[in-house]
Short mmCIF file of C-alpha atoms and ligand atoms in Angstrom, two decimals:
data_model
loop_
_atom_site.label_atom_id
_atom_site.label_comp_id
_atom_site.label_asym_id
_atom_site.label_seq_id
_atom_site.Cartn_x
_atom_site.Cartn_y
_atom_site.Cartn_z
CA MET A 801 -35.09 -81.35 -15.35
CA TRP A 802 -36.18 -80.35 -11.73
CA ASP A 803 -39.34 -81.53 -10.21
CA LEU A 804 -41.35 -78.33 -9.84
CA ASP A 805 -43.58 -79.98 -7.10
CA GLU A 806 -40.57 -80.53 -4.48
CA SER A 807 -39.37 -77.46 -2.01
CA THR A 808 -36.68 -74.94 -3.47
CA GLY A 809 -34.23 -76.33 -0.57
CA ALA A 810 -34.74 -79.87 -1.99
CA ILE A 811 -33.97 -78.94 -5.65
CA VAL A 812 -30.51 -77.20 -4.14
CA ASP A 813 -29.54 -80.17 -2.55
CA LYS A 814 -30.17 -82.07 -5.75
CA PHE A 815 -28.37 -79.82 -8.03
CA MET A 816 -25.45 -80.05 -5.20
CA ILE A 817 -25.39 -83.53 -5.76
CA GLY A 818 -24.74 -83.54 -9.24
CA LEU A 819 -22.12 -80.76 -8.97
CA LYS A 820 -20.13 -82.63 -6.16
CA ARG A 821 -20.23 -85.48 -8.43
CA ARG A 822 -18.75 -83.92 -11.39
CA ASN A 823 -16.05 -82.25 -9.17
CA PRO A 824 -15.03 -84.58 -6.39
CA GLY A 825 -13.02 -82.98 -3.44
CA GLU A 826 -13.63 -79.55 -4.47
CA ASN A 827 -14.70 -77.86 -1.15
CA GLU A 828 -14.41 -74.35 -1.86
CA PHE A 829 -16.01 -74.42 -5.27
CA HIS A 830 -18.80 -76.61 -3.86
CA GLN A 831 -18.88 -73.73 -1.07
CA ALA A 832 -19.37 -70.74 -3.56
CA VAL A 833 -21.84 -72.59 -5.88
CA TYR A 834 -24.08 -73.51 -2.73
CA GLU A 835 -24.19 -69.75 -1.81
CA VAL A 836 -25.33 -68.53 -5.15
CA ALA A 837 -27.69 -71.49 -5.77
CA GLY A 838 -29.49 -71.04 -2.43
CA SER A 839 -30.39 -67.48 -3.26
CA VAL A 840 -30.79 -67.44 -6.94
CA MET A 841 -32.53 -70.87 -7.23
CA PRO A 842 -36.00 -69.24 -6.33
CA TYR A 843 -35.51 -66.50 -9.21
CA ILE A 844 -35.04 -69.20 -11.46
CA LEU A 845 -37.95 -71.34 -10.55
CA ASP A 846 -40.01 -68.42 -11.26
CA HIS A 847 -38.72 -67.68 -14.66
CA LYS A 848 -39.10 -70.73 -16.87
CA GLN A 849 -36.53 -69.35 -19.75
CA TYR A 850 -33.65 -70.01 -17.27
CA ARG A 851 -34.87 -73.25 -16.11
CA ASP A 852 -35.39 -74.35 -19.91
CA ALA A 853 -31.92 -73.49 -21.00
CA TYR A 854 -29.84 -75.17 -18.12
CA ILE A 855 -28.48 -71.89 -17.13
CA LEU A 856 -27.43 -72.77 -13.62
CA GLU A 857 -25.80 -76.13 -14.74
CA ARG A 858 -24.02 -74.33 -17.86
CA MET A 859 -22.85 -71.24 -15.64
CA THR A 860 -21.26 -73.76 -13.06
CA GLU A 861 -18.89 -75.44 -15.41
CA PRO A 862 -15.98 -73.28 -16.66
CA ASP A 863 -15.52 -72.80 -20.09
CA ARG A 864 -12.12 -74.16 -19.93
CA VAL A 865 -9.63 -75.00 -17.31
CA ILE A 866 -5.79 -74.50 -18.38
CA SER A 867 -3.07 -76.33 -16.29
CA PHE A 868 0.79 -76.07 -16.90
CA ARG A 869 4.14 -77.02 -15.62
CA VAL A 870 6.33 -73.93 -14.49
CA CYS A 871 9.95 -75.05 -14.17
CA TRP A 872 12.42 -72.09 -13.03
CA GLU A 873 15.74 -71.83 -11.83
CA ASP A 874 16.53 -70.75 -8.03
CA ASP A 875 19.68 -68.82 -6.84
CA LYS A 876 21.66 -71.80 -5.93
CA GLY A 877 21.12 -73.22 -9.57
CA HIS A 878 18.69 -75.87 -8.94
CA ILE A 879 15.94 -76.44 -10.99
CA ARG A 880 12.26 -76.25 -9.28
CA ALA A 881 8.57 -77.19 -10.65
CA ASN A 882 5.42 -75.66 -9.93
CA ARG A 883 1.99 -75.97 -11.30
CA GLY A 884 0.47 -72.79 -13.12
CA TYR A 885 -3.35 -72.62 -13.55
CA ARG A 886 -5.78 -70.39 -15.67
CA VAL A 887 -9.67 -71.15 -15.13
CA GLN A 888 -11.37 -68.90 -18.05
CA PHE A 889 -14.65 -69.35 -16.12
CA ASN A 890 -17.18 -67.54 -18.64
CA ASN A 891 -17.29 -64.75 -21.11
CA ALA A 892 -20.82 -64.13 -21.74
CA ILE A 893 -20.55 -60.33 -21.02
CA GLY A 894 -16.88 -59.93 -21.91
CA PRO A 895 -13.02 -61.14 -21.91
CA TYR A 896 -12.37 -62.92 -19.20
CA LYS A 897 -11.01 -61.11 -16.18
CA GLY A 898 -9.42 -61.96 -12.79
CA GLY A 899 -6.33 -62.01 -10.70
CA LEU A 900 -3.36 -64.41 -10.38
CA ARG A 901 -2.68 -65.85 -6.89
CA PHE A 902 0.68 -67.21 -6.05
CA HIS A 903 0.35 -68.74 -2.55
CA PRO A 904 1.10 -72.46 -1.50
CA SER A 905 -2.29 -73.47 -0.91
CA VAL A 906 -3.75 -72.80 -4.64
CA ASN A 907 -5.23 -75.70 -6.24
CA LEU A 908 -8.02 -76.30 -8.78
CA SER A 909 -10.92 -76.07 -6.08
CA ILE A 910 -9.66 -72.55 -5.11
CA LEU A 911 -9.43 -71.24 -8.52
CA LYS A 912 -12.71 -72.31 -9.53
CA PHE A 913 -14.72 -71.05 -6.58
CA LEU A 914 -12.71 -67.54 -7.12
CA GLY A 915 -13.50 -67.68 -10.98
CA PHE A 916 -17.25 -68.48 -10.59
CA GLU A 917 -17.18 -65.86 -8.02
CA GLN A 918 -15.68 -63.49 -10.15
CA THR A 919 -18.50 -64.01 -13.15
CA PHE A 920 -21.01 -62.58 -10.90
CA LYS A 921 -18.77 -59.91 -9.31
CA ASN A 922 -17.45 -58.55 -12.78
CA SER A 923 -21.43 -58.79 -13.72
CA LEU A 924 -22.52 -56.21 -11.19
CA THR A 925 -19.64 -53.67 -11.98
CA THR A 926 -21.97 -53.02 -15.13
CA LEU A 927 -18.74 -53.14 -16.97
CA PRO A 928 -18.15 -55.78 -19.91
CA MET A 929 -16.27 -58.26 -18.19
CA GLY A 930 -16.34 -61.79 -17.92
CA GLY A 931 -15.06 -64.15 -15.05
CA GLY A 932 -11.46 -65.74 -14.59
CA LYS A 933 -8.81 -66.72 -12.12
CA GLY A 934 -5.18 -67.99 -12.36
CA GLY A 935 -2.43 -68.75 -10.49
CA SER A 936 0.08 -71.30 -8.98
CA ASP A 937 1.09 -73.01 -5.82
CA PHE A 938 4.51 -71.25 -6.15
CA ASN A 939 5.25 -69.40 -2.73
CA PRO A 940 6.97 -65.74 -3.39
CA LYS A 941 7.98 -65.56 0.51
CA GLY A 942 11.44 -66.07 0.96
CA LYS A 943 12.25 -65.99 -2.49
CA SER A 944 14.68 -63.18 -3.97
CA SER A 945 13.31 -60.56 -6.50
CA ARG A 946 15.44 -62.64 -9.49
CA GLU A 947 14.03 -65.95 -8.27
CA VAL A 948 10.42 -64.19 -8.47
CA MET A 949 11.21 -62.82 -11.72
CA ARG A 950 12.36 -65.94 -13.11
CA PHE A 951 9.11 -67.88 -12.20
CA CYS A 952 6.91 -65.05 -13.51
CA GLN A 953 9.01 -65.14 -16.88
CA SER A 954 8.34 -68.76 -16.95
CA PHE A 955 4.69 -68.75 -15.91
CA MET A 956 3.93 -66.04 -18.59
CA ALA A 957 5.82 -68.40 -21.41
CA THR A 958 2.66 -70.51 -21.60
CA LEU A 959 -0.09 -68.38 -20.22
CA TYR A 960 0.71 -65.96 -23.08
CA ASN A 961 -0.76 -68.56 -25.19
CA HIS A 962 -4.15 -68.05 -23.83
CA ILE A 963 -4.57 -64.50 -22.82
CA GLY A 964 -4.97 -61.08 -24.81
CA ALA A 965 -6.59 -57.75 -24.16
CA LYS A 966 -9.98 -58.83 -25.81
CA ARG A 967 -9.57 -62.63 -24.66
CA ASP A 968 -8.28 -62.46 -21.08
CA VAL A 969 -6.74 -60.00 -19.05
CA PRO A 970 -5.15 -60.97 -15.54
CA ALA A 971 -4.41 -58.87 -12.61
CA GLY A 972 -3.09 -59.48 -9.23
CA ASP A 973 -4.49 -61.24 -5.93
CA ILE A 974 -2.71 -62.53 -2.90
CA GLY A 975 1.13 -62.72 -3.50
CA VAL A 976 0.88 -60.77 -7.02
CA GLY A 977 1.51 -57.40 -6.39
CA GLY A 978 3.07 -54.60 -8.54
CA ARG A 979 6.45 -56.27 -8.42
CA GLU A 980 5.28 -59.35 -9.90
CA ILE A 981 2.68 -57.50 -12.56
CA GLY A 982 5.52 -56.02 -13.94
CA TYR A 983 7.60 -59.15 -14.49
CA LEU A 984 4.59 -60.97 -16.30
CA PHE A 985 3.74 -57.95 -18.33
CA GLY A 986 7.40 -57.94 -19.53
CA GLN A 987 7.73 -61.35 -20.39
CA TYR A 988 4.11 -60.90 -22.35
CA LYS A 989 5.65 -58.09 -24.24
CA ARG A 990 8.55 -59.91 -25.31
CA LEU A 991 6.95 -62.90 -26.09
CA ALA A 992 3.99 -61.25 -27.94
CA ASN A 993 5.87 -58.47 -29.39
CA GLU A 994 3.44 -55.89 -28.94
CA PHE A 995 2.30 -53.33 -26.00
CA THR A 996 -1.11 -54.09 -25.05
CA GLY A 997 -3.53 -53.92 -22.22
CA VAL A 998 -2.93 -57.34 -21.32
CA LEU A 999 -3.04 -57.10 -17.54
CA THR A 1000 -4.56 -54.72 -14.95
CA GLY A 1001 -2.87 -53.45 -11.89
CA LYS A 1002 0.23 -52.31 -14.21
CA GLY A 1003 2.59 -49.54 -12.94
CA LEU A 1004 2.02 -45.98 -13.85
CA SER A 1005 4.63 -45.78 -16.08
CA TYR A 1006 3.16 -48.42 -18.43
CA GLY A 1007 -0.13 -48.23 -18.58
CA GLY A 1008 -1.56 -48.53 -14.96
CA SER A 1009 -4.41 -46.52 -13.52
CA LEU A 1010 -4.20 -44.33 -10.85
CA ILE A 1011 -6.21 -45.60 -7.70
CA ARG A 1012 -6.12 -49.14 -8.69
CA PRO A 1013 -3.86 -50.47 -6.18
CA GLU A 1014 -6.25 -48.49 -3.50
CA ALA A 1015 -9.46 -49.78 -5.54
CA THR A 1016 -10.47 -52.93 -3.47
CA GLY A 1017 -9.90 -51.93 0.02
CA TYR A 1018 -11.56 -47.99 -0.67
CA GLY A 1019 -14.85 -49.65 -2.55
CA CYS A 1020 -15.31 -52.11 0.27
CA VAL A 1021 -15.28 -48.92 2.44
CA TYR A 1022 -17.42 -46.92 0.18
CA PHE A 1023 -19.94 -50.00 0.07
CA ALA A 1024 -19.79 -50.39 3.75
CA ASN A 1025 -20.74 -46.63 3.89
CA GLU A 1026 -23.38 -47.15 1.48
CA MET A 1027 -25.31 -49.79 3.90
CA MET A 1028 -24.79 -47.70 6.64
CA LYS A 1029 -26.51 -44.54 4.64
CA HIS A 1030 -29.20 -46.74 3.69
CA LYS A 1031 -30.06 -47.08 7.25
CA GLY A 1032 -29.82 -43.34 8.23
CA GLU A 1033 -26.04 -43.48 9.46
CA ASP A 1034 -22.59 -43.57 8.21
CA ILE A 1035 -19.28 -45.10 9.21
CA SER A 1036 -17.63 -42.12 10.91
CA GLY A 1037 -16.56 -42.80 14.41
CA LYS A 1038 -17.45 -46.53 14.30
CA VAL A 1039 -14.59 -48.58 15.76
CA CYS A 1040 -13.47 -51.13 12.83
CA VAL A 1041 -11.33 -54.45 13.30
CA VAL A 1042 -9.42 -55.35 9.46
CA SER A 1043 -7.83 -58.57 8.79
CA GLY A 1044 -4.89 -58.95 6.55
CA SER A 1045 -2.15 -56.48 5.94
CA GLY A 1046 -1.75 -56.42 2.37
CA ASN A 1047 -3.36 -54.59 -0.53
CA VAL A 1048 -6.57 -54.68 0.26
CA ALA A 1049 -6.52 -54.53 4.04
CA GLN A 1050 -3.84 -51.43 4.00
CA PHE A 1051 -6.12 -49.09 1.59
CA THR A 1052 -9.26 -50.21 3.42
CA VAL A 1053 -7.78 -48.77 6.87
CA GLU A 1054 -6.72 -45.72 4.63
CA LYS A 1055 -10.17 -45.08 3.45
CA LEU A 1056 -11.73 -45.86 7.10
CA LEU A 1057 -9.33 -42.95 8.44
CA HIS A 1058 -10.37 -40.62 5.38
CA LEU A 1059 -14.16 -41.37 6.50
CA GLY A 1060 -13.29 -40.70 10.36
CA ALA A 1061 -13.76 -44.50 11.48
CA LYS A 1062 -11.37 -45.84 14.15
CA PRO A 1063 -9.33 -49.09 12.85
CA VAL A 1064 -7.73 -50.94 15.54
CA SER A 1065 -6.76 -54.13 13.94
CA MET A 1066 -4.54 -55.96 11.36
CA SER A 1067 -3.17 -59.16 11.01
CA ASP A 1068 -1.14 -61.53 8.90
CA SER A 1069 -0.65 -65.39 9.06
CA GLY A 1070 1.35 -64.95 12.30
CA GLY A 1071 -1.21 -63.15 14.27
CA SER A 1072 -2.82 -59.69 14.88
CA ILE A 1073 -2.41 -56.45 16.42
CA TYR A 1074 -4.73 -54.75 18.65
CA ASP A 1075 -4.23 -51.23 18.77
CA GLU A 1076 -6.90 -49.73 21.28
CA ASN A 1077 -6.02 -46.20 20.79
CA GLY A 1078 -6.51 -46.83 16.99
CA ILE A 1079 -4.29 -47.13 13.71
CA THR A 1080 -3.24 -43.49 12.48
CA GLU A 1081 -2.02 -42.48 9.10
CA GLU A 1082 1.59 -42.42 10.59
CA LYS A 1083 1.18 -45.91 11.81
CA LEU A 1084 -0.45 -47.08 8.53
CA ALA A 1085 2.65 -45.58 6.75
CA PHE A 1086 4.76 -47.83 8.96
CA ILE A 1087 2.68 -51.01 7.78
CA LYS A 1088 2.82 -50.26 4.25
CA ASP A 1089 6.94 -49.78 4.39
CA LEU A 1090 6.93 -53.22 6.74
CA LYS A 1091 4.89 -55.17 4.16
CA ASN A 1092 5.41 -53.76 0.97
CA ASN A 1093 9.33 -52.78 1.18
CA ARG A 1094 10.84 -54.70 4.01
CA ARG A 1095 8.17 -57.94 3.61
CA GLY A 1096 8.38 -58.30 7.56
CA ARG A 1097 6.09 -59.42 10.06
CA ILE A 1098 3.09 -57.50 11.69
CA LYS A 1099 4.42 -58.43 15.24
CA GLU A 1100 7.00 -55.65 14.52
CA TYR A 1101 4.21 -53.15 14.85
CA ALA A 1102 3.14 -54.17 18.18
CA ASP A 1103 6.97 -54.11 19.34
CA LYS A 1104 7.09 -50.58 18.06
CA TYR A 1105 3.86 -49.03 19.06
CA GLY A 1106 3.52 -51.13 22.58
CA CYS A 1107 0.22 -52.30 21.61
CA GLN A 1108 -1.25 -55.96 21.90
CA TYR A 1109 -0.16 -58.95 19.87
CA LEU A 1110 -2.40 -61.78 19.51
CA GLU A 1111 -0.19 -64.57 18.26
CA GLY A 1112 -1.67 -67.17 15.81
CA GLN A 1113 -5.09 -65.40 16.37
CA ARG A 1114 -7.16 -63.59 13.81
CA PRO A 1115 -8.98 -60.41 15.17
CA TRP A 1116 -12.52 -61.41 15.44
CA GLY A 1117 -12.58 -61.64 19.45
CA ILE A 1118 -12.10 -57.82 19.51
CA LYS A 1119 -15.04 -55.59 20.49
CA CYS A 1120 -15.92 -53.54 17.49
CA ASP A 1121 -18.81 -51.69 15.53
CA ALA A 1122 -17.98 -53.25 12.03
CA ALA A 1123 -15.64 -55.82 10.72
CA PHE A 1124 -13.60 -55.93 7.50
CA PRO A 1125 -12.24 -59.47 6.91
CA CYS A 1126 -9.54 -58.45 4.07
CA ALA A 1127 -7.01 -61.63 4.24
CA THR A 1128 -8.61 -65.07 2.79
CA GLN A 1129 -11.22 -67.33 2.33
CA ASN A 1130 -13.00 -68.87 5.27
CA GLU A 1131 -11.02 -66.95 8.03
CA ILE A 1132 -14.45 -66.41 9.88
CA CYS A 1133 -16.16 -69.37 11.09
CA GLY A 1134 -19.37 -69.87 12.29
CA ASP A 1135 -17.98 -69.18 16.06
CA ASP A 1136 -16.34 -66.28 15.28
CA ALA A 1137 -19.34 -64.88 13.84
CA GLN A 1138 -21.22 -65.25 16.80
CA THR A 1139 -18.18 -63.63 18.77
CA LEU A 1140 -18.42 -60.65 16.72
CA VAL A 1141 -22.51 -60.48 16.87
CA ASN A 1142 -22.22 -61.00 20.92
CA ASN A 1143 -19.65 -58.14 20.89
CA GLY A 1144 -21.92 -55.75 19.22
CA CYS A 1145 -20.70 -55.88 15.68
CA ARG A 1146 -23.42 -54.82 13.62
CA MET A 1147 -22.15 -54.39 10.07
CA VAL A 1148 -19.46 -56.87 7.97
CA SER A 1149 -17.92 -55.80 4.36
CA GLU A 1150 -15.83 -58.47 2.86
CA GLY A 1151 -12.63 -57.16 1.28
CA ALA A 1152 -11.36 -60.62 0.91
CA ASN A 1153 -13.05 -63.18 -1.36
CA MET A 1154 -15.57 -65.80 0.36
CA PRO A 1155 -13.64 -64.85 3.84
CA THR A 1156 -16.64 -65.97 6.03
CA ASP A 1157 -17.74 -69.75 5.94
CA MET A 1158 -21.14 -70.98 5.38
CA PRO A 1159 -22.10 -71.48 9.44
CA GLY A 1160 -20.40 -67.94 9.55
CA VAL A 1161 -22.83 -66.59 6.99
CA ASN A 1162 -25.87 -68.05 8.50
CA VAL A 1163 -24.87 -66.45 11.94
CA PHE A 1164 -24.75 -62.81 10.24
CA MET A 1165 -27.80 -63.59 8.32
CA LYS A 1166 -29.93 -64.67 11.44
CA ALA A 1167 -28.45 -61.80 13.31
CA GLN A 1168 -30.06 -59.44 10.91
CA ILE A 1169 -26.86 -57.64 10.56
CA LEU A 1170 -25.39 -55.49 7.56
CA TYR A 1171 -23.96 -58.12 5.79
CA ALA A 1172 -21.94 -57.46 2.39
CA PRO A 1173 -20.51 -60.65 0.55
CA SER A 1174 -17.34 -60.27 -1.11
CA LYS A 1175 -18.81 -60.15 -4.59
CA ALA A 1176 -20.40 -56.87 -4.31
CA ALA A 1177 -17.96 -55.39 -1.50
CA ASN A 1178 -14.61 -55.96 -3.13
CA ALA A 1179 -15.68 -55.55 -6.74
CA GLY A 1180 -14.10 -52.30 -6.73
CA GLY A 1181 -11.05 -53.41 -7.63
CA VAL A 1182 -11.95 -55.22 -10.48
CA ALA A 1183 -14.32 -52.28 -11.49
CA THR A 1184 -11.31 -50.15 -11.53
CA SER A 1185 -9.13 -52.98 -13.35
CA GLY A 1186 -12.12 -52.16 -15.79
CA LEU A 1187 -11.47 -48.50 -15.91
CA GLU A 1188 -7.52 -49.34 -16.63
CA MET A 1189 -8.64 -51.27 -19.70
CA THR A 1190 -10.83 -48.15 -20.63
CA GLN A 1191 -7.96 -45.95 -20.55
CA ASN A 1192 -5.40 -48.28 -21.95
CA ALA A 1193 -8.02 -48.90 -25.12
CA THR A 1194 -8.55 -45.09 -25.74
CA ALA A 1195 -4.90 -44.01 -24.60
CA LEU A 1196 -6.11 -41.55 -22.47
CA PRO A 1197 -5.00 -41.75 -18.88
CA TRP A 1198 -7.69 -40.35 -16.31
CA THR A 1199 -6.82 -37.95 -12.93
CA ARG A 1200 -6.88 -39.73 -9.57
CA GLU A 1201 -9.91 -37.78 -8.87
CA GLU A 1202 -11.75 -38.88 -12.10
CA VAL A 1203 -11.02 -42.57 -11.22
CA ASP A 1204 -12.12 -42.49 -7.49
CA GLN A 1205 -15.35 -40.81 -8.39
CA LYS A 1206 -16.06 -43.23 -11.07
CA LEU A 1207 -15.14 -46.17 -8.41
CA LEU A 1208 -17.76 -44.39 -5.88
CA GLY A 1209 -20.28 -44.30 -8.79
CA ILE A 1210 -19.79 -47.87 -9.25
CA MET A 1211 -20.13 -48.93 -5.27
CA LYS A 1212 -23.26 -46.76 -5.12
CA ASN A 1213 -24.81 -48.36 -8.29
CA ILE A 1214 -23.70 -52.08 -6.74
CA HIS A 1215 -25.43 -51.12 -3.77
CA GLY A 1216 -28.59 -49.80 -5.30
CA GLN A 1217 -28.67 -53.05 -7.52
CA CYS A 1218 -28.25 -55.14 -4.13
CA VAL A 1219 -31.34 -53.07 -2.80
CA LYS A 1220 -33.35 -53.53 -5.86
CA TYR A 1221 -33.34 -57.42 -5.76
CA GLY A 1222 -32.42 -57.99 -1.75
CA GLU A 1223 -34.81 -55.37 -0.44
CA SER A 1224 -38.00 -56.94 1.69
CA GLY A 1225 -39.79 -55.76 4.96
CA SER A 1226 -37.12 -57.01 7.25
CA GLY A 1227 -34.14 -54.97 5.49
CA VAL A 1228 -31.84 -55.67 2.62
CA ASP A 1229 -30.66 -59.38 1.91
CA TYR A 1230 -27.33 -58.51 0.38
CA VAL A 1231 -26.52 -61.93 -0.08
CA LYS A 1232 -29.37 -62.55 -2.47
CA GLY A 1233 -29.23 -59.05 -3.99
CA ALA A 1234 -25.82 -59.37 -5.23
CA ASN A 1235 -26.34 -63.20 -6.18
CA VAL A 1236 -29.34 -62.17 -8.03
CA ALA A 1237 -28.35 -58.95 -9.96
CA GLY A 1238 -25.19 -60.74 -10.93
CA PHE A 1239 -26.89 -63.64 -12.09
CA VAL A 1240 -29.24 -61.84 -14.44
CA LYS A 1241 -27.06 -60.28 -16.57
CA VAL A 1242 -24.68 -63.04 -17.35
CA ALA A 1243 -27.72 -65.46 -17.82
CA ASP A 1244 -29.63 -63.06 -20.29
CA ALA A 1245 -26.53 -62.88 -22.31
CA MET A 1246 -26.08 -66.86 -22.14
CA LEU A 1247 -29.65 -67.24 -23.55
CA ALA A 1248 -28.95 -64.48 -26.13
CA HIS A 1249 -25.81 -66.43 -27.58
CA GLY A 1250 -27.53 -70.10 -28.06
CA ALA A 1251 -26.22 -73.35 -26.98
CA VAL A 1252 -22.60 -72.33 -26.96
P1 NDP B 1723 -1.76 -59.87 -0.22
O1 NDP B 1723 -1.01 -60.74 -1.00
O2 NDP B 1723 -1.49 -58.05 -0.47
O3 NDP B 1723 -2.11 -59.83 1.30
C1 NDP B 1723 -2.68 -61.01 1.99
C2 NDP B 1723 -3.01 -60.93 3.50
O4 NDP B 1723 -3.75 -61.88 3.87
C3 NDP B 1723 -1.66 -60.64 3.86
O5 NDP B 1723 -1.71 -60.23 5.12
C4 NDP B 1723 -1.34 -62.34 4.30
O6 NDP B 1723 -0.50 -62.32 5.32
C5 NDP B 1723 -2.82 -62.63 4.60
N1 NDP B 1723 -3.02 -63.94 4.44
C6 NDP B 1723 -2.73 -64.84 3.21
N2 NDP B 1723 -3.49 -66.04 3.48
C7 NDP B 1723 -3.26 -66.10 4.63
C8 NDP B 1723 -3.92 -67.52 5.40
N3 NDP B 1723 -3.98 -68.35 4.69
N4 NDP B 1723 -4.48 -67.46 6.73
C9 NDP B 1723 -4.03 -65.97 7.48
N5 NDP B 1723 -3.74 -64.79 6.83
C10 NDP B 1723 -3.42 -65.06 5.39
O7 NDP B 1723 -3.17 -60.17 -0.81
P2 NDP B 1723 -4.54 -58.98 -1.37
O8 NDP B 1723 -4.83 -58.18 -0.16
O9 NDP B 1723 -4.50 -58.45 -2.80
O10 NDP B 1723 -5.81 -59.78 -1.17
C11 NDP B 1723 -6.41 -60.35 -0.04
C12 NDP B 1723 -7.65 -60.92 -0.36
O11 NDP B 1723 -8.72 -59.98 -1.15
C13 NDP B 1723 -7.65 -61.89 -1.18
O12 NDP B 1723 -8.90 -63.07 -0.48
C14 NDP B 1723 -7.95 -61.80 -2.13
O13 NDP B 1723 -8.48 -62.81 -3.48
C15 NDP B 1723 -9.02 -60.64 -2.25
N6 NDP B 1723 -9.02 -59.61 -3.28
C16 NDP B 1723 -7.88 -59.17 -3.81
C17 NDP B 1723 -8.19 -57.96 -4.84
C18 NDP B 1723 -6.97 -57.02 -5.22
O14 NDP B 1723 -7.42 -56.17 -5.69
N7 NDP B 1723 -5.77 -57.25 -4.69
C19 NDP B 1723 -9.34 -57.95 -5.74
C20 NDP B 1723 -10.58 -58.69 -5.03
C21 NDP B 1723 -10.09 -59.55 -4.05
P3 NDP B 1723 0.61 -63.24 5.34
O15 NDP B 1723 1.78 -61.74 4.75
O16 NDP B 1723 1.54 -63.45 6.33
O17 NDP B 1723 1.08 -64.31 4.08
#
């Protein structure tokens, strides 16, 4: 039991000591929990029912973690072995839902942080989805499509025991796009001998939803626009820096263009491009072909359009009005955040998951800029996955316009929830708003279910 005479900060620190002892070395997971605990603790301390039920302790322990060996054969006939995971974090409000990540950096800490965040994010969408995440340290880069297919088939050979349309519905994430979802779905269908909506992000010909590929990036920009509108402005005419050049980054840039903003940068793990004249629809089409079909490097953009290439650098030194980190976790550190603020950046909307580290978040909060944490800003992806599940369940596909309108409505609703729980005299604290709003729904469901 917590000592209620102590300060909230001291209670959070003690809570974190216990969490770190139970999860040693899992730094990303510690970081994600600390950020949530800091903002929901005052709310929990004010509400006896959550304290008495040990809700935060229970919410920070995954329901289960599945870890398995994935053996596959490369094109030279050599046997290779990777590790696969599925973290089923919390299904209090619906089946586990969250992406699969294939990247050499994948480990249990990263997947637990992502699964934990996913639980809050999915709650914010208002759709009935619990939180989960999975993946492998397999690196799809440099592999042939046949190798990727053999890996996906082997991965699914174990995963299929643990997922299902009403149990756990994975989707894509870093390194898992339409091609990989297709192979995973094909193998599930073969093994289970059933055609169900067990994965989202599927191709249109076999149960996918229109707008799902676009949804995370579009939603991130819709959310940014809502933040600006709440202050009586909008995003048009704003100079924007975007990191990444994968799924989320591409559609963030696309929606920025639709709304009249001026995106000037994108990046990959090799470096960033800075196009002072702005990335246009035509230049974006070049990036999509480069990244999705030819699987090339972003430097080719700088060579083709004669703009600056910042080798080995992220784009945070570029002067801008707004920043959209859309590559990976912890890509904005405290110094990067300070540089952005000093250069006049007044808004950050996170397309990637937890792209800003704690010192960076503190810089944004202190500067009182509009700062949308990922669990609110990038929830459009999983929300549209939820819409894909509904279409699969009813066997009725919706039009592009219908899905886009629902996505916009969901992002507005998430913004409204953040305002409800995060607004004070000094403006909206979107971190607090998103964390408390996400927490309340899951916590109330857990209370209703008793000690399970
Ligand atoms: P992709 O694999 O399509 O693209 C990832 C991009 O980020 C690539 O440009 C990649 O560069 C870059 N990147 C990845 N790792 C690093 C790294 N360690 N350092 C620098 N650059 C890196 O992934 P997504 O666009 O799908 O995902 C991006 C982020 O958005 C992730 O944080 C993901 O969790 C989050 N997200 C994605 C959703 C979705 O619907 N896809 C939903 C919600 C969140 P390179 O090609 O050189 O590796």
